PDB file of C-alpha atoms in Angstrom:
ATOM      1  CA  MET A 106       0.052   0.050  -0.060  1.00 52.00           C
ATOM      2  CA  GLY A 107       1.736   3.203  -1.187  1.00 59.00           C
ATOM      3  CA  SER A 108       1.065   6.741  -0.012  1.00 67.00           C
ATOM      4  CA  GLN A 109      -0.780   9.004  -2.403  1.00 75.00           C
ATOM      5  CA  ARG A 110       0.083  12.615  -2.952  1.00 75.00           C
ATOM      6  CA  LEU A 111      -2.500  15.305  -3.476  1.00 70.00           C
ATOM      7  CA  GLN A 112      -2.195  16.626  -7.011  1.00 71.00           C
ATOM      8  CA  ILE A 113      -2.639  20.413  -7.327  1.00 68.00           C
ATOM      9  CA  PRO A 114      -2.600  21.850 -10.780  1.00 68.00           C
ATOM     10  CA  HIS A 115       0.022  24.410 -11.311  1.00 69.00           C
ATOM     11  CA  THR A 116      -1.889  27.149 -12.910  1.00 78.00           C
ATOM     12  CA  GLU A 117      -1.006  30.849 -13.355  1.00 79.00           C
ATOM     13  CA  SER A 118      -3.947  31.641 -11.121  1.00 86.00           C
ATOM     14  CA  ASN A 119      -2.483  29.447  -8.322  1.00 87.00           C
ATOM     15  CA  TRP A 120       0.896  31.034  -8.771  1.00 87.00           C
ATOM     16  CA  ASP A 121      -0.492  34.658  -8.679  1.00 90.00           C
ATOM     17  CA  SER A 122      -2.509  33.772  -5.588  1.00 91.00           C
ATOM     18  CA  ALA A 123       0.476  32.295  -3.868  1.00 91.00           C
ATOM     19  CA  LYS A 124       2.708  35.328  -4.774  1.00 93.00           C
ATOM     20  CA  GLU A 125       0.038  37.709  -3.422  1.00 94.00           C
ATOM     21  CA  ARG A 126      -0.385  35.720  -0.226  1.00 96.00           C
ATOM     22  CA  ALA A 127       3.438  35.687   0.191  1.00 96.00           C
ATOM     23  CA  GLN A 128       3.501  39.496  -0.225  1.00 96.00           C
ATOM     24  CA  GLU A 129       0.746  39.912   2.314  1.00 97.00           C
ATOM     25  CA  LEU A 130       2.655  37.717   4.801  1.00 97.00           C
ATOM     26  CA  ALA A 131       5.988  39.567   4.271  1.00 97.00           C
ATOM     27  CA  THR A 132       4.235  43.029   4.877  1.00 96.00           C
ATOM     28  CA  LYS A 133       2.477  41.598   8.034  1.00 96.00           C
ATOM     29  CA  THR A 134       5.879  40.130   9.187  1.00 97.00           C
ATOM     30  CA  ASP A 135       7.577  43.482   8.629  1.00 94.00           C
ATOM     31  CA  GLU A 136       4.869  45.264  10.733  1.00 93.00           C
ATOM     32  CA  LEU A 137       5.052  42.800  13.466  1.00 94.00           C
ATOM     33  CA  ILE A 138       8.897  43.164  13.695  1.00 92.00           C
ATOM     34  CA  GLY A 139       8.495  46.929  13.786  1.00 87.00           C
ATOM     35  CA  GLU A 140       6.022  46.618  16.650  1.00 88.00           C
ATOM     36  CA  ILE A 141       8.297  44.206  18.600  1.00 90.00           C
ATOM     37  CA  VAL A 142      11.243  46.612  18.188  1.00 86.00           C
ATOM     38  CA  TYR A 143       9.155  49.609  19.185  1.00 84.00           C
ATOM     39  CA  GLU A 144       8.032  47.799  22.332  1.00 86.00           C
ATOM     40  CA  LEU A 145      11.503  46.420  23.192  1.00 87.00           C
ATOM     41  CA  TYR A 146      13.233  49.781  22.992  1.00 83.00           C
ATOM     42  CA  GLY A 147      10.466  51.972  24.273  1.00 82.00           C
ATOM     43  CA  LEU A 148      10.473  54.220  21.234  1.00 74.00           C
ATOM     44  CA  THR A 149       8.079  57.192  20.965  1.00 64.00           C
ATOM     45  CA  ASP A 150       5.401  57.391  18.272  1.00 64.00           C
ATOM     46  CA  GLU A 151       7.623  60.046  16.537  1.00 66.00           C
ATOM     47  CA  ASP A 152      10.686  57.637  16.584  1.00 57.00           C
ATOM     48  CA  HIS A 153       8.456  54.748  15.345  1.00 54.00           C
ATOM     49  CA  ASP A 154       7.255  56.675  12.267  1.00 56.00           C
ATOM     50  CA  THR A 155      10.870  57.736  11.257  1.00 61.00           C
ATOM     51  CA  ILE A 156      12.641  54.419  11.736  1.00 56.00           C
ATOM     52  CA  ARG A 157      12.453  51.705   9.043  1.00 56.00           C
ATOM     53  CA  LEU A 158      13.902  48.314   9.489  1.00 51.00           C
TER      54      LEU A 158
END
């Protein structure tokens, strides 16, 4: 009895959807990292707006 793999067609739509989702996750990750740094270093709102990671 062998294992079966789920076959997902590789369409341009799937690729575009995956790229869009990856970009959303990258943006969210950057925002979360910014919030963590903001909290760790006790930056003011003014500092937070001017600092880019």
